Amino acid sequence: MASIEVVGLGKAYKKYPSPWARLAEWLDPRGRPRHRLHWVLEEVSFAVRPGEAVGIVGLNGAGKSTLLKVIAGVAEPTRGAVRLQGRVAALLELGLGFHPEFTGRQNALLAGQLLGLPAAQVRELLPQIEAFAEIGEYFDEPVRVYSSGMQVRLAFAVATAVRPEVLIVDEALSVGDAYFQHKSFDRILEFRAQGTTLLFVSHDKAAILRLCDRAILL
């Protein structure tokens, strides 16, 4: 069963007073620290049950996106642990993992494999991905010429080409146009009805109310 458990999670980044301090720390054979830790998340614990949809809300800088990155495995926690069960698809930073010089088709093929799908299956899914993204001839153009909305379309189409057991969504959908937002929400609602576990970050109260069973305030 697909579920998420976060236990005592903390994430800190090193802050140096100057670039020279970073270099001095790296060269110092004694390993004497010359940084201080800036904590973005501290002692975060919660669980998401199989098939549940949970929203993450909070002010800018509260650590919402950082939390999703740690849960998705993009960033390492400084403290605590994340336990994930099920096949995970994550929509985080816009275009994360896309190669700007590769076409949309090439990036879709690579991204699908990074999600754990066999190359042959991704090739079979490419017409479906192309149709859902609705970016026309740009599907065979380099991603560097895409608008932010087109990148969202492609990323969402790839991540949801096969129903994930766990879907993690940052505010990427807010960049797309209203038509595609509606289309994406419909697909997420369809997945929810089929049992997908959802973790969703948004400043859109209506979207949280529509998609989620409950919300966590950071």
JSON list of C-alpha atoms in Angstrom, two decimals:
[
{"chain": "A", "resi": 1, "resn": "MET", "atom": "CA", "xyz": [0.00, 0.00, 0.00]},
{"chain": "A", "resi": 2, "resn": "ALA", "atom": "CA", "xyz": [1.28, 3.46, -0.91]},
{"chain": "A", "resi": 3, "resn": "SER", "atom": "CA", "xyz": [1.98, 5.68, 2.08]},
{"chain": "A", "resi": 4, "resn": "ILE", "atom": "CA", "xyz": [4.30, 8.42, 3.37]},
{"chain": "A", "resi": 5, "resn": "GLU", "atom": "CA", "xyz": [5.78, 8.68, 6.86]},
{"chain": "A", "resi": 6, "resn": "VAL", "atom": "CA", "xyz": [7.97, 11.61, 7.95]},
{"chain": "A", "resi": 7, "resn": "VAL", "atom": "CA", "xyz": [9.71, 11.28, 11.32]},
{"chain": "A", "resi": 8, "resn": "GLY", "atom": "CA", "xyz": [11.61, 14.08, 13.08]},
{"chain": "A", "resi": 9, "resn": "LEU", "atom": "CA", "xyz": [12.64, 15.58, 9.78]},
{"chain": "A", "resi": 10, "resn": "GLY", "atom": "CA", "xyz": [15.12, 18.45, 9.73]},
{"chain": "A", "resi": 11, "resn": "LYS", "atom": "CA", "xyz": [16.87, 20.13, 6.83]},
{"chain": "A", "resi": 12, "resn": "ALA", "atom": "CA", "xyz": [19.67, 22.68, 7.21]},
{"chain": "A", "resi": 13, "resn": "TYR", "atom": "CA", "xyz": [21.95, 24.41, 4.73]},
{"chain": "A", "resi": 14, "resn": "LYS", "atom": "CA", "xyz": [25.48, 25.62, 5.42]},
{"chain": "A", "resi": 15, "resn": "LYS", "atom": "CA", "xyz": [25.95, 29.39, 5.41]},
{"chain": "A", "resi": 16, "resn": "TYR", "atom": "CA", "xyz": [29.45, 30.84, 5.11]},
{"chain": "A", "resi": 17, "resn": "PRO", "atom": "CA", "xyz": [30.47, 34.42, 5.97]},
{"chain": "A", "resi": 18, "resn": "SER", "atom": "CA", "xyz": [32.44, 34.57, 2.68]},
{"chain": "A", "resi": 19, "resn": "PRO", "atom": "CA", "xyz": [33.56, 32.38, -0.24]},
{"chain": "A", "resi": 20, "resn": "TRP", "atom": "CA", "xyz": [37.01, 32.29, 1.36]},
{"chain": "A", "resi": 21, "resn": "ALA", "atom": "CA", "xyz": [35.57, 30.69, 4.50]},
{"chain": "A", "resi": 22, "resn": "ARG", "atom": "CA", "xyz": [34.08, 27.91, 2.37]},
{"chain": "A", "resi": 23, "resn": "LEU", "atom": "CA", "xyz": [37.47, 27.31, 0.72]},
{"chain": "A", "resi": 24, "resn": "ALA", "atom": "CA", "xyz": [39.31, 27.43, 4.07]},
{"chain": "A", "resi": 25, "resn": "GLU", "atom": "CA", "xyz": [36.96, 24.85, 5.54]},
{"chain": "A", "resi": 26, "resn": "TRP", "atom": "CA", "xyz": [37.46, 22.59, 2.56]},
{"chain": "A", "resi": 27, "resn": "LEU", "atom": "CA", "xyz": [41.28, 22.86, 2.76]},
{"chain": "A", "resi": 28, "resn": "ASP", "atom": "CA", "xyz": [41.60, 22.66, 6.55]},
{"chain": "A", "resi": 29, "resn": "PRO", "atom": "CA", "xyz": [42.99, 19.18, 7.41]},
{"chain": "A", "resi": 30, "resn": "ARG", "atom": "CA", "xyz": [41.53, 19.48, 10.92]},
{"chain": "A", "resi": 31, "resn": "GLY", "atom": "CA", "xyz": [38.04, 19.83, 9.46]},
{"chain": "A", "resi": 32, "resn": "ARG", "atom": "CA", "xyz": [37.25, 22.85, 11.62]},
{"chain": "A", "resi": 33, "resn": "PRO", "atom": "CA", "xyz": [33.81, 24.17, 10.61]},
{"chain": "A", "resi": 34, "resn": "ARG", "atom": "CA", "xyz": [33.68, 27.75, 9.37]},
{"chain": "A", "resi": 35, "resn": "HIS", "atom": "CA", "xyz": [29.95, 27.81, 8.65]},
{"chain": "A", "resi": 36, "resn": "ARG", "atom": "CA", "xyz": [26.73, 28.05, 10.58]},
{"chain": "A", "resi": 37, "resn": "LEU", "atom": "CA", "xyz": [23.64, 25.99, 9.90]},
{"chain": "A", "resi": 38, "resn": "HIS", "atom": "CA", "xyz": [20.50, 27.65, 8.59]},
{"chain": "A", "resi": 39, "resn": "TRP", "atom": "CA", "xyz": [17.56, 25.41, 9.46]},
{"chain": "A", "resi": 40, "resn": "VAL", "atom": "CA", "xyz": [14.75, 25.41, 6.89]},
{"chain": "A", "resi": 41, "resn": "LEU", "atom": "CA", "xyz": [12.84, 22.56, 8.51]},
{"chain": "A", "resi": 42, "resn": "GLU", "atom": "CA", "xyz": [12.97, 21.32, 12.10]},
{"chain": "A", "resi": 43, "resn": "GLU", "atom": "CA", "xyz": [11.27, 18.38, 13.77]},
{"chain": "A", "resi": 44, "resn": "VAL", "atom": "CA", "xyz": [8.62, 17.79, 11.11]},
{"chain": "A", "resi": 45, "resn": "SER", "atom": "CA", "xyz": [6.61, 14.59, 11.63]},
{"chain": "A", "resi": 46, "resn": "PHE", "atom": "CA", "xyz": [3.44, 13.39, 9.95]},
{"chain": "A", "resi": 47, "resn": "ALA", "atom": "CA", "xyz": [1.98, 10.42, 8.10]},
{"chain": "A", "resi": 48, "resn": "VAL", "atom": "CA", "xyz": [-0.12, 10.17, 4.96]},
{"chain": "A", "resi": 49, "resn": "ARG", "atom": "CA", "xyz": [-2.29, 7.08, 4.84]},
{"chain": "A", "resi": 50, "resn": "PRO", "atom": "CA", "xyz": [-2.74, 5.00, 1.66]},
{"chain": "A", "resi": 51, "resn": "GLY", "atom": "CA", "xyz": [-5.12, 6.75, -0.70]},
{"chain": "A", "resi": 52, "resn": "GLU", "atom": "CA", "xyz": [-5.19, 9.97, 1.35]},
{"chain": "A", "resi": 53, "resn": "ALA", "atom": "CA", "xyz": [-4.64, 13.44, -0.11]},
{"chain": "A", "resi": 54, "resn": "VAL", "atom": "CA", "xyz": [-2.82, 15.93, 2.11]},
{"chain": "A", "resi": 55, "resn": "GLY", "atom": "CA", "xyz": [-2.13, 19.59, 1.36]},
{"chain": "A", "resi": 56, "resn": "ILE", "atom": "CA", "xyz": [0.94, 21.45, 2.62]},
{"chain": "A", "resi": 57, "resn": "VAL", "atom": "CA", "xyz": [0.31, 25.15, 3.26]},
{"chain": "A", "resi": 58, "resn": "GLY", "atom": "CA", "xyz": [2.33, 28.00, 4.73]},
{"chain": "A", "resi": 59, "resn": "LEU", "atom": "CA", "xyz": [3.89, 31.38, 4.02]},
{"chain": "A", "resi": 60, "resn": "ASN", "atom": "CA", "xyz": [6.68, 31.83, 1.48]},
{"chain": "A", "resi": 61, "resn": "GLY", "atom": "CA", "xyz": [9.93, 30.57, 2.98]},
{"chain": "A", "resi": 62, "resn": "ALA", "atom": "CA", "xyz": [8.20, 28.17, 5.39]},
{"chain": "A", "resi": 63, "resn": "GLY", "atom": "CA", "xyz": [9.99, 25.22, 3.78]},
{"chain": "A", "resi": 64, "resn": "LYS", "atom": "CA", "xyz": [7.13, 23.66, 1.80]},
{"chain": "A", "resi": 65, "resn": "SER", "atom": "CA", "xyz": [9.11, 23.03, -1.39]},
{"chain": "A", "resi": 66, "resn": "THR", "atom": "CA", "xyz": [12.15, 21.86, 0.59]},
{"chain": "A", "resi": 67, "resn": "LEU", "atom": "CA", "xyz": [9.94, 19.36, 2.40]},
{"chain": "A", "resi": 68, "resn": "LEU", "atom": "CA", "xyz": [8.70, 17.92, -0.88]},
{"chain": "A", "resi": 69, "resn": "LYS", "atom": "CA", "xyz": [12.25, 17.69, -2.25]},
{"chain": "A", "resi": 70, "resn": "VAL", "atom": "CA", "xyz": [13.38, 15.71, 0.77]},
{"chain": "A", "resi": 71, "resn": "ILE", "atom": "CA", "xyz": [10.36, 13.40, 0.62]},
{"chain": "A", "resi": 72, "resn": "ALA", "atom": "CA", "xyz": [10.89, 12.85, -3.13]},
{"chain": "A", "resi": 73, "resn": "GLY", "atom": "CA", "xyz": [14.58, 12.07, -2.58]},
{"chain": "A", "resi": 74, "resn": "VAL", "atom": "CA", "xyz": [15.89, 15.11, -4.47]},
{"chain": "A", "resi": 75, "resn": "ALA", "atom": "CA", "xyz": [17.49, 16.49, -1.27]},
{"chain": "A", "resi": 76, "resn": "GLU", "atom": "CA", "xyz": [19.00, 14.65, 1.69]},
{"chain": "A", "resi": 77, "resn": "PRO", "atom": "CA", "xyz": [17.59, 15.27, 5.18]},
{"chain": "A", "resi": 78, "resn": "THR", "atom": "CA", "xyz": [19.95, 16.63, 7.82]},
{"chain": "A", "resi": 79, "resn": "ARG", "atom": "CA", "xyz": [18.01, 14.83, 10.53]},
{"chain": "A", "resi": 80, "resn": "GLY", "atom": "CA", "xyz": [15.16, 12.39, 10.72]},
{"chain": "A", "resi": 81, "resn": "ALA", "atom": "CA", "xyz": [13.82, 9.97, 8.16]},
{"chain": "A", "resi": 82, "resn": "VAL", "atom": "CA", "xyz": [11.30, 9.59, 5.34]},
{"chain": "A", "resi": 83, "resn": "ARG", "atom": "CA", "xyz": [9.61, 6.26, 4.68]},
{"chain": "A", "resi": 84, "resn": "LEU", "atom": "CA", "xyz": [7.89, 5.89, 1.31]},
{"chain": "A", "resi": 85, "resn": "GLN", "atom": "CA", "xyz": [5.95, 2.93, 0.05]},
{"chain": "A", "resi": 86, "resn": "GLY", "atom": "CA", "xyz": [4.79, 2.72, -3.55]},
{"chain": "A", "resi": 87, "resn": "ARG", "atom": "CA", "xyz": [5.89, 4.02, -6.95]},
{"chain": "A", "resi": 88, "resn": "VAL", "atom": "CA", "xyz": [6.41, 7.77, -6.68]},
{"chain": "A", "resi": 89, "resn": "ALA", "atom": "CA", "xyz": [5.95, 10.51, -9.28]},
{"chain": "A", "resi": 90, "resn": "ALA", "atom": "CA", "xyz": [7.01, 14.02, -8.28]},
{"chain": "A", "resi": 91, "resn": "LEU", "atom": "CA", "xyz": [6.34, 17.39, -9.93]},
{"chain": "A", "resi": 92, "resn": "LEU", "atom": "CA", "xyz": [8.72, 19.77, -8.21]},
{"chain": "A", "resi": 93, "resn": "GLU", "atom": "CA", "xyz": [10.75, 22.64, -9.69]},
{"chain": "A", "resi": 94, "resn": "LEU", "atom": "CA", "xyz": [9.77, 23.63, -13.19]},
{"chain": "A", "resi": 95, "resn": "GLY", "atom": "CA", "xyz": [11.70, 21.57, -15.73]},
{"chain": "A", "resi": 96, "resn": "LEU", "atom": "CA", "xyz": [13.68, 19.75, -13.04]},
{"chain": "A", "resi": 97, "resn": "GLY", "atom": "CA", "xyz": [15.64, 17.02, -14.82]},
{"chain": "A", "resi": 98, "resn": "PHE", "atom": "CA", "xyz": [14.94, 18.25, -18.35]},
{"chain": "A", "resi": 99, "resn": "HIS", "atom": "CA", "xyz": [17.93, 18.73, -20.64]},
{"chain": "A", "resi": 100, "resn": "PRO", "atom": "CA", "xyz": [17.46, 22.08, -22.42]},
{"chain": "A", "resi": 101, "resn": "GLU", "atom": "CA", "xyz": [19.11, 20.90, -25.64]},
{"chain": "A", "resi": 102, "resn": "PHE", "atom": "CA", "xyz": [17.02, 17.72, -25.94]},
{"chain": "A", "resi": 103, "resn": "THR", "atom": "CA", "xyz": [13.59, 17.78, -27.54]},
{"chain": "A", "resi": 104, "resn": "GLY", "atom": "CA", "xyz": [10.41, 17.27, -25.59]},
{"chain": "A", "resi": 105, "resn": "ARG", "atom": "CA", "xyz": [10.17, 13.75, -27.02]},
{"chain": "A", "resi": 106, "resn": "GLN", "atom": "CA", "xyz": [13.72, 12.90, -25.96]},
{"chain": "A", "resi": 107, "resn": "ASN", "atom": "CA", "xyz": [13.20, 14.38, -22.50]},
{"chain": "A", "resi": 108, "resn": "ALA", "atom": "CA", "xyz": [9.94, 12.47, -22.12]},
{"chain": "A", "resi": 109, "resn": "LEU", "atom": "CA", "xyz": [11.73, 9.22, -22.95]},
{"chain": "A", "resi": 110, "resn": "LEU", "atom": "CA", "xyz": [14.51, 9.93, -20.43]},
{"chain": "A", "resi": 111, "resn": "ALA", "atom": "CA", "xyz": [12.20, 11.23, -17.70]},
{"chain": "A", "resi": 112, "resn": "GLY", "atom": "CA", "xyz": [9.93, 8.21, -18.02]},
{"chain": "A", "resi": 113, "resn": "GLN", "atom": "CA", "xyz": [12.87, 5.89, -17.47]},
{"chain": "A", "resi": 114, "resn": "LEU", "atom": "CA", "xyz": [13.98, 7.94, -14.46]},
{"chain": "A", "resi": 115, "resn": "LEU", "atom": "CA", "xyz": [10.52, 7.29, -13.02]},
{"chain": "A", "resi": 116, "resn": "GLY", "atom": "CA", "xyz": [11.32, 3.59, -13.23]},
{"chain": "A", "resi": 117, "resn": "LEU", "atom": "CA", "xyz": [9.44, 2.70, -16.42]},
{"chain": "A", "resi": 118, "resn": "PRO", "atom": "CA", "xyz": [11.07, 0.42, -19.02]},
{"chain": "A", "resi": 119, "resn": "ALA", "atom": "CA", "xyz": [12.21, 2.23, -22.19]},
{"chain": "A", "resi": 120, "resn": "ALA", "atom": "CA", "xyz": [9.88, 0.12, -24.33]},
{"chain": "A", "resi": 121, "resn": "GLN", "atom": "CA", "xyz": [6.87, 1.10, -22.21]},
{"chain": "A", "resi": 122, "resn": "VAL", "atom": "CA", "xyz": [7.79, 4.80, -22.36]},
{"chain": "A", "resi": 123, "resn": "ARG", "atom": "CA", "xyz": [8.02, 4.60, -26.16]},
{"chain": "A", "resi": 124, "resn": "GLU", "atom": "CA", "xyz": [4.52, 3.10, -26.23]},
{"chain": "A", "resi": 125, "resn": "LEU", "atom": "CA", "xyz": [3.31, 5.93, -24.00]},
{"chain": "A", "resi": 126, "resn": "LEU", "atom": "CA", "xyz": [4.87, 8.75, -26.07]},
{"chain": "A", "resi": 127, "resn": "PRO", "atom": "CA", "xyz": [1.75, 9.32, -28.26]},
{"chain": "A", "resi": 128, "resn": "GLN", "atom": "CA", "xyz": [-0.36, 9.56, -25.09]},
{"chain": "A", "resi": 129, "resn": "ILE", "atom": "CA", "xyz": [2.14, 11.95, -23.49]},
{"chain": "A", "resi": 130, "resn": "GLU", "atom": "CA", "xyz": [2.23, 14.11, -26.63]},
{"chain": "A", "resi": 131, "resn": "ALA", "atom": "CA", "xyz": [-1.56, 14.22, -26.82]},
{"chain": "A", "resi": 132, "resn": "PHE", "atom": "CA", "xyz": [-2.02, 15.18, -23.16]},
{"chain": "A", "resi": 133, "resn": "ALA", "atom": "CA", "xyz": [0.69, 17.88, -23.21]},
{"chain": "A", "resi": 134, "resn": "GLU", "atom": "CA", "xyz": [-0.88, 19.55, -26.27]},
{"chain": "A", "resi": 135, "resn": "ILE", "atom": "CA", "xyz": [2.25, 21.48, -27.25]},
{"chain": "A", "resi": 136, "resn": "GLY", "atom": "CA", "xyz": [2.00, 20.62, -30.97]},
{"chain": "A", "resi": 137, "resn": "GLU", "atom": "CA", "xyz": [5.16, 20.70, -33.05]},
{"chain": "A", "resi": 138, "resn": "TYR", "atom": "CA", "xyz": [7.15, 21.88, -30.02]},
{"chain": "A", "resi": 139, "resn": "PHE", "atom": "CA", "xyz": [7.18, 18.27, -28.82]},
{"chain": "A", "resi": 140, "resn": "ASP", "atom": "CA", "xyz": [10.07, 17.79, -31.26]},
{"chain": "A", "resi": 141, "resn": "GLU", "atom": "CA", "xyz": [11.78, 21.10, -30.48]},
{"chain": "A", "resi": 142, "resn": "PRO", "atom": "CA", "xyz": [14.50, 21.67, -27.81]},
{"chain": "A", "resi": 143, "resn": "VAL", "atom": "CA", "xyz": [13.10, 22.34, -24.34]},
{"chain": "A", "resi": 144, "resn": "ARG", "atom": "CA", "xyz": [15.19, 25.55, -24.14]},
{"chain": "A", "resi": 145, "resn": "VAL", "atom": "CA", "xyz": [12.65, 27.23, -26.49]},
{"chain": "A", "resi": 146, "resn": "TYR", "atom": "CA", "xyz": [9.68, 26.23, -24.30]},
{"chain": "A", "resi": 147, "resn": "SER", "atom": "CA", "xyz": [7.68, 28.69, -22.25]},
{"chain": "A", "resi": 148, "resn": "SER", "atom": "CA", "xyz": [7.23, 27.90, -18.55]},
{"chain": "A", "resi": 149, "resn": "GLY", "atom": "CA", "xyz": [3.68, 26.75, -19.25]},
{"chain": "A", "resi": 150, "resn": "MET", "atom": "CA", "xyz": [4.86, 24.34, -21.94]},
{"chain": "A", "resi": 151, "resn": "GLN", "atom": "CA", "xyz": [7.42, 22.85, -19.55]},
{"chain": "A", "resi": 152, "resn": "VAL", "atom": "CA", "xyz": [4.65, 22.29, -17.00]},
{"chain": "A", "resi": 153, "resn": "ARG", "atom": "CA", "xyz": [2.51, 20.58, -19.63]},
{"chain": "A", "resi": 154, "resn": "LEU", "atom": "CA", "xyz": [5.32, 18.23, -20.63]},
{"chain": "A", "resi": 155, "resn": "ALA", "atom": "CA", "xyz": [6.41, 17.48, -17.06]},
{"chain": "A", "resi": 156, "resn": "PHE", "atom": "CA", "xyz": [2.88, 16.72, -15.91]},
{"chain": "A", "resi": 157, "resn": "ALA", "atom": "CA", "xyz": [2.10, 14.58, -18.97]},
{"chain": "A", "resi": 158, "resn": "VAL", "atom": "CA", "xyz": [5.23, 12.47, -18.37]},
{"chain": "A", "resi": 159, "resn": "ALA", "atom": "CA", "xyz": [4.83, 12.14, -14.60]},
{"chain": "A", "resi": 160, "resn": "THR", "atom": "CA", "xyz": [1.20, 11.02, -14.90]},
{"chain": "A", "resi": 161, "resn": "ALA", "atom": "CA", "xyz": [1.39, 8.91, -18.07]},
{"chain": "A", "resi": 162, "resn": "VAL", "atom": "CA", "xyz": [1.04, 5.88, -15.78]},
{"chain": "A", "resi": 163, "resn": "ARG", "atom": "CA", "xyz": [-0.93, 6.24, -12.56]},
{"chain": "A", "resi": 164, "resn": "PRO", "atom": "CA", "xyz": [1.56, 6.60, -9.71]},
{"chain": "A", "resi": 165, "resn": "GLU", "atom": "CA", "xyz": [0.91, 5.08, -6.32]},
{"chain": "A", "resi": 166, "resn": "VAL", "atom": "CA", "xyz": [2.22, 8.28, -4.71]},
{"chain": "A", "resi": 167, "resn": "LEU", "atom": "CA", "xyz": [1.96, 11.67, -6.43]},
{"chain": "A", "resi": 168, "resn": "ILE", "atom": "CA", "xyz": [3.89, 14.66, -5.05]},
{"chain": "A", "resi": 169, "resn": "VAL", "atom": "CA", "xyz": [2.99, 18.02, -6.58]},
{"chain": "A", "resi": 170, "resn": "ASP", "atom": "CA", "xyz": [4.57, 21.42, -5.86]},
{"chain": "A", "resi": 171, "resn": "GLU", "atom": "CA", "xyz": [3.04, 24.64, -7.15]},
{"chain": "A", "resi": 172, "resn": "ALA", "atom": "CA", "xyz": [4.17, 23.91, -10.71]},
{"chain": "A", "resi": 173, "resn": "LEU", "atom": "CA", "xyz": [0.57, 23.76, -11.97]},
{"chain": "A", "resi": 174, "resn": "SER", "atom": "CA", "xyz": [0.00, 27.40, -11.02]},
{"chain": "A", "resi": 175, "resn": "VAL", "atom": "CA", "xyz": [2.26, 28.39, -13.95]},
{"chain": "A", "resi": 176, "resn": "GLY", "atom": "CA", "xyz": [0.03, 26.73, -16.55]},
{"chain": "A", "resi": 177, "resn": "ASP", "atom": "CA", "xyz": [-3.01, 28.27, -18.17]},
{"chain": "A", "resi": 178, "resn": "ALA", "atom": "CA", "xyz": [-6.49, 27.82, -16.71]},
{"chain": "A", "resi": 179, "resn": "TYR", "atom": "CA", "xyz": [-7.45, 25.18, -19.30]},
{"chain": "A", "resi": 180, "resn": "PHE", "atom": "CA", "xyz": [-4.46, 22.97, -18.47]},
{"chain": "A", "resi": 181, "resn": "GLN", "atom": "CA", "xyz": [-4.88, 23.48, -14.73]},
{"chain": "A", "resi": 182, "resn": "HIS", "atom": "CA", "xyz": [-8.44, 22.21, -15.04]},
{"chain": "A", "resi": 183, "resn": "LYS", "atom": "CA", "xyz": [-7.28, 19.26, -17.16]},
{"chain": "A", "resi": 184, "resn": "SER", "atom": "CA", "xyz": [-4.53, 18.41, -14.66]},
{"chain": "A", "resi": 185, "resn": "PHE", "atom": "CA", "xyz": [-6.86, 18.61, -11.68]},
{"chain": "A", "resi": 186, "resn": "ASP", "atom": "CA", "xyz": [-9.25, 16.24, -13.44]},
{"chain": "A", "resi": 187, "resn": "ARG", "atom": "CA", "xyz": [-6.44, 13.71, -13.93]},
{"chain": "A", "resi": 188, "resn": "ILE", "atom": "CA", "xyz": [-5.37, 14.04, -10.28]},
{"chain": "A", "resi": 189, "resn": "LEU", "atom": "CA", "xyz": [-8.98, 13.56, -9.14]},
{"chain": "A", "resi": 190, "resn": "GLU", "atom": "CA", "xyz": [-9.19, 10.48, -11.37]},
{"chain": "A", "resi": 191, "resn": "PHE", "atom": "CA", "xyz": [-6.02, 9.10, -9.78]},
{"chain": "A", "resi": 192, "resn": "ARG", "atom": "CA", "xyz": [-7.39, 9.85, -6.32]},
{"chain": "A", "resi": 193, "resn": "ALA", "atom": "CA", "xyz": [-10.53, 7.87, -7.11]},
{"chain": "A", "resi": 194, "resn": "GLN", "atom": "CA", "xyz": [-8.27, 4.98, -8.11]},
{"chain": "A", "resi": 195, "resn": "GLY", "atom": "CA", "xyz": [-6.34, 5.09, -4.82]},
{"chain": "A", "resi": 196, "resn": "THR", "atom": "CA", "xyz": [-3.30, 7.29, -5.47]},
{"chain": "A", "resi": 197, "resn": "THR", "atom": "CA", "xyz": [-1.80, 8.87, -2.36]},
{"chain": "A", "resi": 198, "resn": "LEU", "atom": "CA", "xyz": [-1.34, 12.63, -2.88]},
{"chain": "A", "resi": 199, "resn": "LEU", "atom": "CA", "xyz": [0.91, 15.25, -1.28]},
{"chain": "A", "resi": 200, "resn": "PHE", "atom": "CA", "xyz": [0.12, 18.70, -2.67]},
{"chain": "A", "resi": 201, "resn": "VAL", "atom": "CA", "xyz": [1.66, 22.13, -2.03]},
{"chain": "A", "resi": 202, "resn": "SER", "atom": "CA", "xyz": [-0.28, 25.21, -3.10]},
{"chain": "A", "resi": 203, "resn": "HIS", "atom": "CA", "xyz": [-1.21, 28.75, -2.08]},
{"chain": "A", "resi": 204, "resn": "ASP", "atom": "CA", "xyz": [-4.56, 28.19, -3.82]},
{"chain": "A", "resi": 205, "resn": "LYS", "atom": "CA", "xyz": [-7.13, 27.58, -1.09]},
{"chain": "A", "resi": 206, "resn": "ALA", "atom": "CA", "xyz": [-9.73, 26.39, -3.60]},
{"chain": "A", "resi": 207, "resn": "ALA", "atom": "CA", "xyz": [-7.33, 23.79, -5.02]},
{"chain": "A", "resi": 208, "resn": "ILE", "atom": "CA", "xyz": [-6.49, 22.50, -1.52]},
{"chain": "A", "resi": 209, "resn": "LEU", "atom": "CA", "xyz": [-10.17, 22.25, -0.63]},
{"chain": "A", "resi": 210, "resn": "ARG", "atom": "CA", "xyz": [-10.98, 20.50, -3.89]},
{"chain": "A", "resi": 211, "resn": "LEU", "atom": "CA", "xyz": [-8.16, 17.96, -3.87]},
{"chain": "A", "resi": 212, "resn": "CYS", "atom": "CA", "xyz": [-7.23, 17.29, -0.26]},
{"chain": "A", "resi": 213, "resn": "ASP", "atom": "CA", "xyz": [-8.74, 15.49, 2.73]},
{"chain": "A", "resi": 214, "resn": "ARG", "atom": "CA", "xyz": [-6.75, 17.63, 5.18]},
{"chain": "A", "resi": 215, "resn": "ALA", "atom": "CA", "xyz": [-3.89, 20.12, 5.27]},
{"chain": "A", "resi": 216, "resn": "ILE", "atom": "CA", "xyz": [-0.69, 20.61, 7.26]},
{"chain": "A", "resi": 217, "resn": "LEU", "atom": "CA", "xyz": [0.46, 24.14, 8.13]},
{"chain": "A", "resi": 218, "resn": "LEU", "atom": "CA", "xyz": [4.19, 24.80, 8.14]}
]
